[in-house]
Coordinates of C-alpha atoms and ligand atoms in Angstrom, one line a residue:
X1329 CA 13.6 37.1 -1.0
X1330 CA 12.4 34.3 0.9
X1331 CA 13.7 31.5 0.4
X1332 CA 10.9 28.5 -0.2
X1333 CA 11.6 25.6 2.0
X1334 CA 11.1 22.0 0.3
X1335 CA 10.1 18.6 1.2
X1336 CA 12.3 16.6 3.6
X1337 CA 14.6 14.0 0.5
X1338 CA 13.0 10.8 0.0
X1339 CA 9.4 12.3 1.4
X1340 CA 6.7 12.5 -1.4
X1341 CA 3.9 15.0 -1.4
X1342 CA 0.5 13.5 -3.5
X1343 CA -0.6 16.1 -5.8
X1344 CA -4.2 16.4 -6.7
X1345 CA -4.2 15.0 -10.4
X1346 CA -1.9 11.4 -8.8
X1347 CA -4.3 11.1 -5.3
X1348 CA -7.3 9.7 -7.1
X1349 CA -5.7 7.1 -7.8
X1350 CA -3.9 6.7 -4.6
X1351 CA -7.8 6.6 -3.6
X1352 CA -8.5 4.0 -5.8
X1353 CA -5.5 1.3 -5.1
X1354 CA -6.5 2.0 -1.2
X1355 CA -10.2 1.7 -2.1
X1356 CA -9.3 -1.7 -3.5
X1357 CA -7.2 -3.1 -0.8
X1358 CA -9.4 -2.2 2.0
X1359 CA -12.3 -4.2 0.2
X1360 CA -10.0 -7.2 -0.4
X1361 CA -8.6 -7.3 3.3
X1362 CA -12.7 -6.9 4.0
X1363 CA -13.5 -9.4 2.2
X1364 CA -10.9 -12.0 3.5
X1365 CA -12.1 -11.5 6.8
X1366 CA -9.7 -8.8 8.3
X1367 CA -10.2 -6.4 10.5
X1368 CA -7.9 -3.1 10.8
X1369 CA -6.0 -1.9 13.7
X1370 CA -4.3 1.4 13.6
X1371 CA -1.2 2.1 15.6
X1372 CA 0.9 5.3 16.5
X1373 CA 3.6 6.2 13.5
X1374 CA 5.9 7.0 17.3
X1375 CA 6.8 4.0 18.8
X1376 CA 9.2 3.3 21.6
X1377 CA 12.8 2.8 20.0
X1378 CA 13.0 -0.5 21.9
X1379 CA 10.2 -2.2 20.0
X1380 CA 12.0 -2.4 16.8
X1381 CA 15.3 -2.8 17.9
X1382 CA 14.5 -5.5 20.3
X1383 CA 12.0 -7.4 17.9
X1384 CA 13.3 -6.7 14.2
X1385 CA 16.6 -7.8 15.1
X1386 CA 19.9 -6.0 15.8
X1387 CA 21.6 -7.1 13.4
X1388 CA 18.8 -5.9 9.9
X1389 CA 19.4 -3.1 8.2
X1390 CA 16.2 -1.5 9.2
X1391 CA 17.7 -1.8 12.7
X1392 CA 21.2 -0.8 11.7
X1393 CA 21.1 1.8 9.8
X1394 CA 17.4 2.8 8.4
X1395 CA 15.5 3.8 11.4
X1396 CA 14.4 7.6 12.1
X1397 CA 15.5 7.5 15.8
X1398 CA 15.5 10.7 18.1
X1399 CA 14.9 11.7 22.0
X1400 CA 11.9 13.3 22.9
X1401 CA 11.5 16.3 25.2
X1402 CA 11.6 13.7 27.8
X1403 CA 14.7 12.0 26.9
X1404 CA 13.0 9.0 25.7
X1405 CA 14.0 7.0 22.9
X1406 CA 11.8 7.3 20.0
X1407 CA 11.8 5.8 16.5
X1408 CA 9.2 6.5 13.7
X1409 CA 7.8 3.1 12.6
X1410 CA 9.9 1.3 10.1
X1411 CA 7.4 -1.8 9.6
X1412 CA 4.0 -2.8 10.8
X1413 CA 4.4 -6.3 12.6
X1414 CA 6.1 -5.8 16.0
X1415 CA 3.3 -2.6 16.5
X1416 CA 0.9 -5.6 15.9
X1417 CA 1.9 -7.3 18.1
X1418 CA 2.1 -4.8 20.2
X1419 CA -1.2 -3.9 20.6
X1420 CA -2.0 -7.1 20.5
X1421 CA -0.4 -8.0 23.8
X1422 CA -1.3 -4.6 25.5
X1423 CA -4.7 -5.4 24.6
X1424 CA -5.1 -8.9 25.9
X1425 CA -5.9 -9.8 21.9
X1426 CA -3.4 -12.9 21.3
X1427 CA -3.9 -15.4 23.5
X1428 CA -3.6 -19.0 22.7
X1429 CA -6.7 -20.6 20.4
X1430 CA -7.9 -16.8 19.9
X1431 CA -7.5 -16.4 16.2
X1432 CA -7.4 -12.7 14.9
X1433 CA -7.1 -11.5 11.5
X1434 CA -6.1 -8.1 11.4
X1435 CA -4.9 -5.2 8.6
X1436 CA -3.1 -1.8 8.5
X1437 CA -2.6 0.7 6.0
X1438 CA -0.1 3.5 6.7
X1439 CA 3.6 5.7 6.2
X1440 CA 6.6 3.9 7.3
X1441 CA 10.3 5.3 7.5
X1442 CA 13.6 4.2 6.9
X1443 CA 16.2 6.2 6.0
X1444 CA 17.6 4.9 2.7
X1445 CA 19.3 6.1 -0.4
X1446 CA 16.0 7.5 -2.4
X1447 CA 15.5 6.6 -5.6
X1448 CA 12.4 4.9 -7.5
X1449 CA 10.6 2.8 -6.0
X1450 CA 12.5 3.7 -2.3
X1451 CA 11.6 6.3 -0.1
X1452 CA 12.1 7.5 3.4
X1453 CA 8.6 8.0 4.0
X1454 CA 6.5 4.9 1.9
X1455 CA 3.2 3.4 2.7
X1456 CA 2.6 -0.1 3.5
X1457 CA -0.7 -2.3 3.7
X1458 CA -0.4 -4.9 5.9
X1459 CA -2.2 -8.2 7.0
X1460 CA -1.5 -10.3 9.8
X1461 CA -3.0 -13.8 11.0
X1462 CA -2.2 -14.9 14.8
X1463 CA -3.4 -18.2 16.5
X1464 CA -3.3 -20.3 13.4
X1465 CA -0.5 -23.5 13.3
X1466 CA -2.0 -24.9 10.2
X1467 CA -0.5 -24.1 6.9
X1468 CA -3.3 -23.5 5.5
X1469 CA -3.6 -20.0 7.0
X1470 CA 0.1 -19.2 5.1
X1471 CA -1.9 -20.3 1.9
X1472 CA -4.7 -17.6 3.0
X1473 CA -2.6 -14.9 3.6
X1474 CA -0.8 -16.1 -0.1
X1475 CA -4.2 -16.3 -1.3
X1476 CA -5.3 -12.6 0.0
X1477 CA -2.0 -11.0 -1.9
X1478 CA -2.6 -12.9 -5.2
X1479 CA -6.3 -11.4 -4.5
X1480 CA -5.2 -7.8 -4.5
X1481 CA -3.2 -8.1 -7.6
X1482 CA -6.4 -9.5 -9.4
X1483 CA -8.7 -6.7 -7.9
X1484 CA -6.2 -4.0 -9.1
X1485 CA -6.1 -5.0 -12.6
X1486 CA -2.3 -5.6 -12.5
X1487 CA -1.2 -6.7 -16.1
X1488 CA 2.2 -7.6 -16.2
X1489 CA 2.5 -10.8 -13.6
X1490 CA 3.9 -10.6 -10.5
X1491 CA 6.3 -13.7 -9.5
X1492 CA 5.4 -15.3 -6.1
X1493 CA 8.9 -16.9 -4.3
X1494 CA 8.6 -19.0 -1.5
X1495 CA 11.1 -20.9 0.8
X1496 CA 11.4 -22.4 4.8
X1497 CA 13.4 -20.8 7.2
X1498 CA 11.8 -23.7 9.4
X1499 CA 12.5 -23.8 13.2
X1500 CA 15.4 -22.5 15.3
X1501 CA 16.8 -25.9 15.7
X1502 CA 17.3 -26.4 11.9
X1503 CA 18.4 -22.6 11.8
X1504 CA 21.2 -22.9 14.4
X1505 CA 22.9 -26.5 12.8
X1506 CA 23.0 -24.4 9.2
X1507 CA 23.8 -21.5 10.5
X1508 CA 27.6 -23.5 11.9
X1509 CA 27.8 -25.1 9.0
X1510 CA 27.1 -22.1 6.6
X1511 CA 29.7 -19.9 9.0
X1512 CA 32.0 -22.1 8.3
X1513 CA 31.8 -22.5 4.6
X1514 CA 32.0 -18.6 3.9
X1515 CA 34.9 -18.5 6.3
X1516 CA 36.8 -20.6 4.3
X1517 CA 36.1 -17.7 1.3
X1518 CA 35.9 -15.1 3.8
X1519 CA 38.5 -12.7 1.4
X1520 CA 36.1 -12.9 -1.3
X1521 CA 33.2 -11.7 0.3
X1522 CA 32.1 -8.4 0.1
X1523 CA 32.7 -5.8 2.9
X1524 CA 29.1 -6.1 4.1
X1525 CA 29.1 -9.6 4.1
X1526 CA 31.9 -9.9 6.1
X1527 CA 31.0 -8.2 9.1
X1528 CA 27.6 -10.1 8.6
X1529 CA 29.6 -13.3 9.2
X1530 CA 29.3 -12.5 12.7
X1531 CA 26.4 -11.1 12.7
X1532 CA 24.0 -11.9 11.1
X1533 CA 25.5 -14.5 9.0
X1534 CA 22.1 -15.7 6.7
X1535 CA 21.7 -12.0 5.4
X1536 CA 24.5 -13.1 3.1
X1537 CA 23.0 -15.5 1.4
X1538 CA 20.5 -11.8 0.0
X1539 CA 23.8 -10.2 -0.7
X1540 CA 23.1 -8.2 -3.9
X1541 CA 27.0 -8.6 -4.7
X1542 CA 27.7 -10.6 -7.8
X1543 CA 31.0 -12.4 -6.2
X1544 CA 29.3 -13.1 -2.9
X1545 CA 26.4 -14.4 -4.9
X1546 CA 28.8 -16.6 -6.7
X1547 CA 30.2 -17.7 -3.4
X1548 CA 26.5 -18.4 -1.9
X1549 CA 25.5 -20.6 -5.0
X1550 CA 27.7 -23.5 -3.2
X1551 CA 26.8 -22.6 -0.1
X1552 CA 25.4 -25.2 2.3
X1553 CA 21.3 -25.0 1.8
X1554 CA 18.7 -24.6 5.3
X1555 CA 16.5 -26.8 3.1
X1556 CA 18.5 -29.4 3.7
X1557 CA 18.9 -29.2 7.6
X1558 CA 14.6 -29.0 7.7
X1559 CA 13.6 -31.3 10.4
X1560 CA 10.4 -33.6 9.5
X1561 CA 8.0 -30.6 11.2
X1562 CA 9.2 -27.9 9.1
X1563 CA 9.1 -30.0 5.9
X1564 CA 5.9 -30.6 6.3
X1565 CA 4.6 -27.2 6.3
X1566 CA 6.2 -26.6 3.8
X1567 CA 4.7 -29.5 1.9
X1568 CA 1.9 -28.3 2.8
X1569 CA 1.8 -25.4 1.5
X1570 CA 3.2 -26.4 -2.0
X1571 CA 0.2 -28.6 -2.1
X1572 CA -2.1 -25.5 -0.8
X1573 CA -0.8 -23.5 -3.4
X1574 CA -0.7 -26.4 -6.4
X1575 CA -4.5 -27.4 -4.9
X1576 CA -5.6 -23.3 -5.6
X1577 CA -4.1 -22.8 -8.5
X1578 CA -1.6 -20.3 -7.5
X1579 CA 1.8 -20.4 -9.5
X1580 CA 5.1 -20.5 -7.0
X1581 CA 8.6 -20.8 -7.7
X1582 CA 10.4 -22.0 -4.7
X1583 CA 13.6 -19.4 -4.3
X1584 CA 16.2 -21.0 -1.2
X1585 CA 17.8 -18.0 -0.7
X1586 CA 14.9 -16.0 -0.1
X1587 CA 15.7 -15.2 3.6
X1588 CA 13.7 -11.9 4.4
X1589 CA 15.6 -9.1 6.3
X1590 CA 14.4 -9.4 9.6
X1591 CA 15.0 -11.7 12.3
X1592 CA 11.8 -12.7 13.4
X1593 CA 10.3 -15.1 10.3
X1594 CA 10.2 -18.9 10.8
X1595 CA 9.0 -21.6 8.7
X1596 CA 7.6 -20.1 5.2
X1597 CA 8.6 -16.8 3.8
X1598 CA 8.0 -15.2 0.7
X1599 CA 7.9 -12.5 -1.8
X1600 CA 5.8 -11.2 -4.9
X1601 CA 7.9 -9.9 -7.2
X1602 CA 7.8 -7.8 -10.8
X1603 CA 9.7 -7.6 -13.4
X1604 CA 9.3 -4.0 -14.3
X1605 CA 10.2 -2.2 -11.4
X1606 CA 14.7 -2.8 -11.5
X1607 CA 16.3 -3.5 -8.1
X1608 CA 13.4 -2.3 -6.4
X1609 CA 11.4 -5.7 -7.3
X1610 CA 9.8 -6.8 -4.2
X1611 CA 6.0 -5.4 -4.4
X1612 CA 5.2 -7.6 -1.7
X1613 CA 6.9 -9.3 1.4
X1614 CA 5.9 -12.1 4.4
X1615 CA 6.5 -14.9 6.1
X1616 CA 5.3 -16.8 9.4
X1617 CA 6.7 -15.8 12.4
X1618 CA 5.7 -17.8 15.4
X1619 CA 8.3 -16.8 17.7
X1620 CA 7.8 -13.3 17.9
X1621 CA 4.5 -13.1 20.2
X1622 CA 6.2 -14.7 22.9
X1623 CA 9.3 -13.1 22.6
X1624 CA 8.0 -9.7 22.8
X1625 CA 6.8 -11.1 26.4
X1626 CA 3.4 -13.0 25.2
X1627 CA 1.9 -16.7 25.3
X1628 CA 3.1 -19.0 22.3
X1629 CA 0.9 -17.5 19.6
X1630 CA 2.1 -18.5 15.8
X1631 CA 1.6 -15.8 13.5
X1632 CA 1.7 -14.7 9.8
X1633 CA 1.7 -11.9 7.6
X1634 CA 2.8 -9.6 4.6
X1635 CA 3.1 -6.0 3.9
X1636 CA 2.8 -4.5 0.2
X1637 CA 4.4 -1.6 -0.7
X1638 CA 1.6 0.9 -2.1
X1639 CA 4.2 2.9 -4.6
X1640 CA 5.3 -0.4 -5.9
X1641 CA 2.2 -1.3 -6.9
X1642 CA 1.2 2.9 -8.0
X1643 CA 4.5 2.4 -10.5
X1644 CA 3.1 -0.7 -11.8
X1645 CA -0.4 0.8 -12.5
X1646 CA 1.6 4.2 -14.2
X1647 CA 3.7 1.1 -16.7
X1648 CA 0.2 0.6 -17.8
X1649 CA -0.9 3.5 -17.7
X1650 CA -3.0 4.0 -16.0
X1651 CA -5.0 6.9 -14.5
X1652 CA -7.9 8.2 -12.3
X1653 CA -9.2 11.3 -12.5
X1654 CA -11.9 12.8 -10.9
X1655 CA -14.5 14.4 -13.0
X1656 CA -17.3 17.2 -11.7
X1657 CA -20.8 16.0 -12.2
X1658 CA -22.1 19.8 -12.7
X1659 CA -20.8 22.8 -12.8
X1660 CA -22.3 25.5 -11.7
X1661 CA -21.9 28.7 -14.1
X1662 CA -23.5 32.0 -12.6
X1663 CA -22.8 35.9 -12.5
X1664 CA -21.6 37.5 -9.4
X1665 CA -24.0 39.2 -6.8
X1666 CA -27.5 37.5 -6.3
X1667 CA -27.4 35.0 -9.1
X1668 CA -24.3 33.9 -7.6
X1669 CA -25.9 33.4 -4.1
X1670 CA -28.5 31.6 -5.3
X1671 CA -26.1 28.9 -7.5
X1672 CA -24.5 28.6 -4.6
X1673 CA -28.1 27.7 -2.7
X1674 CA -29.0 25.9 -5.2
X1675 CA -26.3 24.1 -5.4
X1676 CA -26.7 23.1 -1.2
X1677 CA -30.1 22.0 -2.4
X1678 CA -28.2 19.3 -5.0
X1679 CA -25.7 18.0 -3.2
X1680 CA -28.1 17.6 0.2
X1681 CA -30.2 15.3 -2.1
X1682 CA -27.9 13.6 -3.9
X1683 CA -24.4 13.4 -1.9
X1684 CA -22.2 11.3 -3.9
X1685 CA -23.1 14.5 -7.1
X1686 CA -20.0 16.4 -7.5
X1687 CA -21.1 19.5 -8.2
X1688 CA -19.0 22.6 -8.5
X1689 CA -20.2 25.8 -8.2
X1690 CA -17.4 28.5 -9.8
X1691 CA -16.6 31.7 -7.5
X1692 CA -14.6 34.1 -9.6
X1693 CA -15.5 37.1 -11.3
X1694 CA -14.9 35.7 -14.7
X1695 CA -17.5 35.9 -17.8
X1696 CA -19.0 33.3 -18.8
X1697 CA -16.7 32.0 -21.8
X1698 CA -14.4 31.6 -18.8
X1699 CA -16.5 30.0 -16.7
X1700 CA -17.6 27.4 -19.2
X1701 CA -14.0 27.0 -20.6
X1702 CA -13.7 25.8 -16.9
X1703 CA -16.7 23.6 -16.8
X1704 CA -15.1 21.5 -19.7
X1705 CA -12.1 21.1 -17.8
X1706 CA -13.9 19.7 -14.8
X1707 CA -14.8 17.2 -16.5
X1708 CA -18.7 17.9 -15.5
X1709 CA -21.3 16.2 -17.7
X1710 CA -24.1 19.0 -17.0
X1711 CA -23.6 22.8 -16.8
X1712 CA -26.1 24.9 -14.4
X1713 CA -26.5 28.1 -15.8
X1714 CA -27.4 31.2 -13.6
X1715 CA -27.5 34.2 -14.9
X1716 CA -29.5 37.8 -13.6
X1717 CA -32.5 36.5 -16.0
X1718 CA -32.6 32.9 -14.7
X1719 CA -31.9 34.3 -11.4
X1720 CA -35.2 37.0 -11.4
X1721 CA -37.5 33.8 -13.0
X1722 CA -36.3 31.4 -10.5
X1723 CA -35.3 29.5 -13.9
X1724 CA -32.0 27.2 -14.5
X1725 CA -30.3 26.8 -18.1
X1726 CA -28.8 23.1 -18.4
X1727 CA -26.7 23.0 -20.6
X1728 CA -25.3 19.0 -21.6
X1729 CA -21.6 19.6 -21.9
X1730 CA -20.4 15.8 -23.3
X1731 CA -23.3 15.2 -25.6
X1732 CA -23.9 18.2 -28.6
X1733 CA -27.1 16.3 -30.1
X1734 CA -28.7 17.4 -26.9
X1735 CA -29.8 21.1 -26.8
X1736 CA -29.5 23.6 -24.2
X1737 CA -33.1 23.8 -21.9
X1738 CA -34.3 25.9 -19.4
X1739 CA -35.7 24.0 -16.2
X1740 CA -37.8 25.0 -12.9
X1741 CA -36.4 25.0 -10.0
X1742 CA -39.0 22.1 -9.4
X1743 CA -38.1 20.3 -11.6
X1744 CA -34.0 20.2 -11.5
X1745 CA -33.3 17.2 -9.7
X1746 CA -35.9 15.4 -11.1
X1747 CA -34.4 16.1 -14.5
X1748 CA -30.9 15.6 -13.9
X1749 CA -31.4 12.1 -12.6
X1750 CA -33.7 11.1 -15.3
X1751 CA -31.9 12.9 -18.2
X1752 CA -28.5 12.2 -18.8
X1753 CA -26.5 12.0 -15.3
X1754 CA -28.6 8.4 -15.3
X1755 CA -26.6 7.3 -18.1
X1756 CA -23.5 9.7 -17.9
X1757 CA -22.5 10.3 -14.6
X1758 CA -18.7 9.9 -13.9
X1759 CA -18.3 9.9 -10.5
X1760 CA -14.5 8.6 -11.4
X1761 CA -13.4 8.6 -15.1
X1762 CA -11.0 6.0 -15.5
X1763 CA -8.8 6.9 -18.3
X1764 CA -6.5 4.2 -19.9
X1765 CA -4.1 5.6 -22.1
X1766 CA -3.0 4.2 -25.3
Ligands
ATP1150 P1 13.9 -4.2 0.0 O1 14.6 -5.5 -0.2 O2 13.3 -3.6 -1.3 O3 14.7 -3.2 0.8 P2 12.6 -5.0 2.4 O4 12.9 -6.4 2.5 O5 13.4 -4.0 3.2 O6 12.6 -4.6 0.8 P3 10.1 -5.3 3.8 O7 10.6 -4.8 5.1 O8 9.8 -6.7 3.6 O9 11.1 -4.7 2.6 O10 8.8 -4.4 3.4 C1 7.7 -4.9 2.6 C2 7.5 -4.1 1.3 O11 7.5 -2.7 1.6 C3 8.6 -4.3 0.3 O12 8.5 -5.4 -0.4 C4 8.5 -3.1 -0.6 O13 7.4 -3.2 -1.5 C5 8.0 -2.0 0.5 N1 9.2 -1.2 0.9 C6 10.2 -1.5 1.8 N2 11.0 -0.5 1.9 C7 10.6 0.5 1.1 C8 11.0 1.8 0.8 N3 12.1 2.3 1.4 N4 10.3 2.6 -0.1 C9 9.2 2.1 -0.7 N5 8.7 0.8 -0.5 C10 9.4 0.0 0.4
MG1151 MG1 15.0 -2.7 2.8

C-alpha cells in the first residue's frame, strides 16, 4: 500500500467547516486597518537570509535558532520570512517610499515561519497581520497604532479582555549605560542564572530580563531597571503616551520588563495579552523602532508597528465559541438527464442576477429523499425542485426548507427571481449563519 504522506509538523491545513471563520476574522481586520487609514503592501514569503539576520538581530531567537534557512539552486542564501517589519522596510527603501516627512501607513496579512517546538497556540507556519507607521516622531502615532489593535479586538467581538503592557526601551544612549550596569549585576549571580541566560550575558544581555525561568526571574526582580536610565527625550514619550492612552480611554499597565525579542525596537513597546491562551499569551506584539530604516541603509525615518497573531486570536473566538458556517441559499434538487441540465441553466440564470446567492445545484444520481436530506444540510433556505414534469412545463417547485407554515408552490420560470427576492430570501437569506453555541 501506499503510504499517505502528511503535513510538514507545526504546519496547519484549514479545513472547510474552520475557513469561514478564518474568512471572517480576516474580513474584520482588513476593514479595521481600512478604516485607520492603511494601506497593504504584499511582499515575497522568500527573502534574502541577510535581511533578517542583519536587521532582527543576531543574537534573537528568531535569528538563532527559528528561521527556515536553505540555499537555492543558485547557492544563495534564503530564509522564509519569520516577521513582517524588516520586509517593510524593505520595500520601502527599494521603492523610494520612506523618505524623510513622507508619512506612510501600511498593512500586511500573511504565513510566517519559525521553527519552534509546536504546540497550541505555536506553529511553524502562523499567520500574522501587521501594521506599520513610518515618518511619524510624535507619540501620538504610537497611541494610533495602540488605538488600531484595541480597534480590532472590539470589531471581533472578543469577550474575555485582553491586557495591554507597555514600557520604554528609549534611545541607545540610555540602552548602552543599563546595559553596563545590568551586565554587571547578573554577573555577580551569574551561577544562578539559567543556561540560556548565561550565554545571553554576552550576548544579548536584556533578553534576560523575558527569561521564562522562575530563578532567573527571581534574580531579574532586583535587577537594575532601563526606566531609570531614560534620558529627558525618552521620558517624554513615554509620558506622552500614558497621557494618550489615559486621554482615549484605553486601560495600560506599564510592564518594565517587557523588552520584545528583537533588536530593532526603541522607545515604546508593547504587548496585548490574554488570559486564556497559557504560555502562549501574547495575541499581539509592537513597539517603535526608529533606528531600523536607516540601518537597513535608509534616511532617518522613525517608525512603528505591531503584528497580531491570527490563531491567537482564532483560539480566543473557539473559548467562546464561536463559529461561522456557511449556509447555501438554494439548493437545487433535480433528476438526472435534461431536468438536470436545465437546473443547472437555471441555476447560471440565478447566480448571473443575483451574485452574492449561494446556490447549489446537486450532481449525483441520488433520489430525491437524498437530495433533499442534502439540501437541509446545506443549510439552504429555499429548495428548487426540477423534476421530468417541471422540466417538460418549464415549471419550478420551491419548496421553503426553514419555515413549515409556508407551503410548497410551483413558480414560472418568469417569475423565479422575482419571487425569491420578495418571498422569503428578503427576510431569510443567510449568506453567513453565525452560530454561537451555548
Ligand atoms: P512569543 O513570545 O510567543 O514567542 P514573539 O515575541 O516571538 O512571541 P513576535 O515576533 O512579537 O512574537 O510576533 C507577534 C505575534 O505573532 C505574537 O504575539 C504571536 O501572537 C504571534 N506569533 C509569534 N510566533 C508565533 C508562532 N510560532 N505561532 C503562532 N503565533 C505566533
Ligand atoms: Mg517567539
Amino acid at each position: 500500500m501506499v503510504e499517505c504522506i502528511q503535513a510538514i509538523r507545526g504546519m496547519n491545513d484549514v479545513l472547510p467547516t474552520d475557513s469561514a471563520l478564518w474568512r471572517h476574522v480576516e474580513a474584520i481586520m482588513r476593514q479595521t486597518v481600512y478604516a485607520f487609514g492603511y494601506d497593504e503592501i504584499r511582499t515575497p514569503i522568500l527573502e534574502k537570509t541577510e535581511l533578517f539576520k542583519r536587521n532582527i538581530g543576531a543574537a534573537t531567537d528568531i535569528v538563532e535558532k527559528e528561521m527556515y534557512v536553505f540555499e537555492d539552486r543558485n547557492g544563495d542564501s534564503l530564509a522564509l520570512r519569520p516577521e513582517g517589519t524588516a520586509s517593510a522596510v524593505r520595500l520601502g527603501l527599494e521603492h523610494g517610499l520612506l523618505t524623510p516627512g513622507n508619512v506612510q501607513r501600511w498593512w500586511y496579512m500573511g504565513p510566517m515561519y519559525r521553527h519552534e517546538r509546536p504546540q497550541k497556540g505555536r506553529y511553524r507556519q502562523f499567520y500574522q497581520l501587521g501594521a506599520e507607521a513610518f515618518g511619524v516622531m510624535n507619540a501620538d502615532i504610537d497611541v494610533e497604532m495602540i488605538l488600531l489593535s484595541q480597534t480590532l479586538w472590539h470589531n471581533l467581538s472578543l469577550k474575555t479582555p485582553l491586557t495591554l503592557q507597555i514600557n520604554t526601551l528609549g534611545t541607545a544612549p540610555a540602552r548602552a549605560a543599563h546595559k553596563k550596569d545590568l551586565v554587571a549585576y547578573l554577573n555577580k549571580h551569574h551561577e544562578a542564572l539559567d543556561e540560556d541566560s548565561q550565554r545571553r550575558l554576552h550576548t544579548n544581555p536584556l533578553r534576560i530580563l523575558d527569561s521564562k525561568n522562575e530563578e532567573t526571574q527571581a534574580i531579574v526582580a532586583d535587577a537594575p531597571k532601563l526606566m531609570d536610565y531614560l534620558d529627558d527625550e525618552a521620558q517624554l514619550h513615554f509620558q506622552k503616551v500614558c497621557e494618550g492612552l489615559q486621554a482615549l480611554g484605553v486601560p495600560y499597565e506599564v510592564n518594565p520588563s517587557l523588552v520584545r525579542g528583537l533588536d530593532y525596537y526603541t522607545h515604546t513597546v508593547f504587548e496585548w495579552v490574554s488570559t486564556e491562551l497559557g504560555a502562549q499569551a501574547t495575541v499581539c506584539a509592537g513597539g517603535r523602532y526608529d533606528s531600523l530604516v536607516e540601518q537597513m541603509g535608509g534616511k532617518s525615518v522613525p517608525g512603528v508597528g505591531f503584528s497580531v497573531g491570527i490563531e491567537r486570536v482564532l483560539l480566543l473566538l473557539q473559548l467562546q465559541q464561536e463559529n461561522i458556517i456557511d449556509t447555501a441559499d438554494i439548493y437545487m434538487v433535480s433528476t438526472p438527464g435534461e431536468a438536470r441540465l436545465y437546473a443547472l441553466q437555471l441555476a447560471g440564470t440565478i447566480r448571473k442576477a443575483k451574485p452574492h446567492w449561494r446556490v447549489v445545484t446537486d450532481c449525483g444520481d441520488a433520489g430525491f429523499k437524498n437530495q433533499f436530506k442534502k439540501a437541509d444540510k446545506s443549510g439552504a433556505s429555499v429548495a428548487l425542485i426540477i423534476g421530468e414534469e417541471e422540466y417538460q412545463r418549464k415549471k419550478v417547485s420551491l419548496k421553503y426548507l426553514r419555515d413549515e407554515s409556508l407551503a410548497q408552490t410551483e413558480v414560472a420560470e418568469s417569475d423565479l427571481l422575482e419571487t425569491l427576492s420578495k418571498s422569503i430570501l428578503k427576510n431569510q437569506l443567510r449568506r453567513v449563519y453565525r452560530k454561537i453555541q451555548e
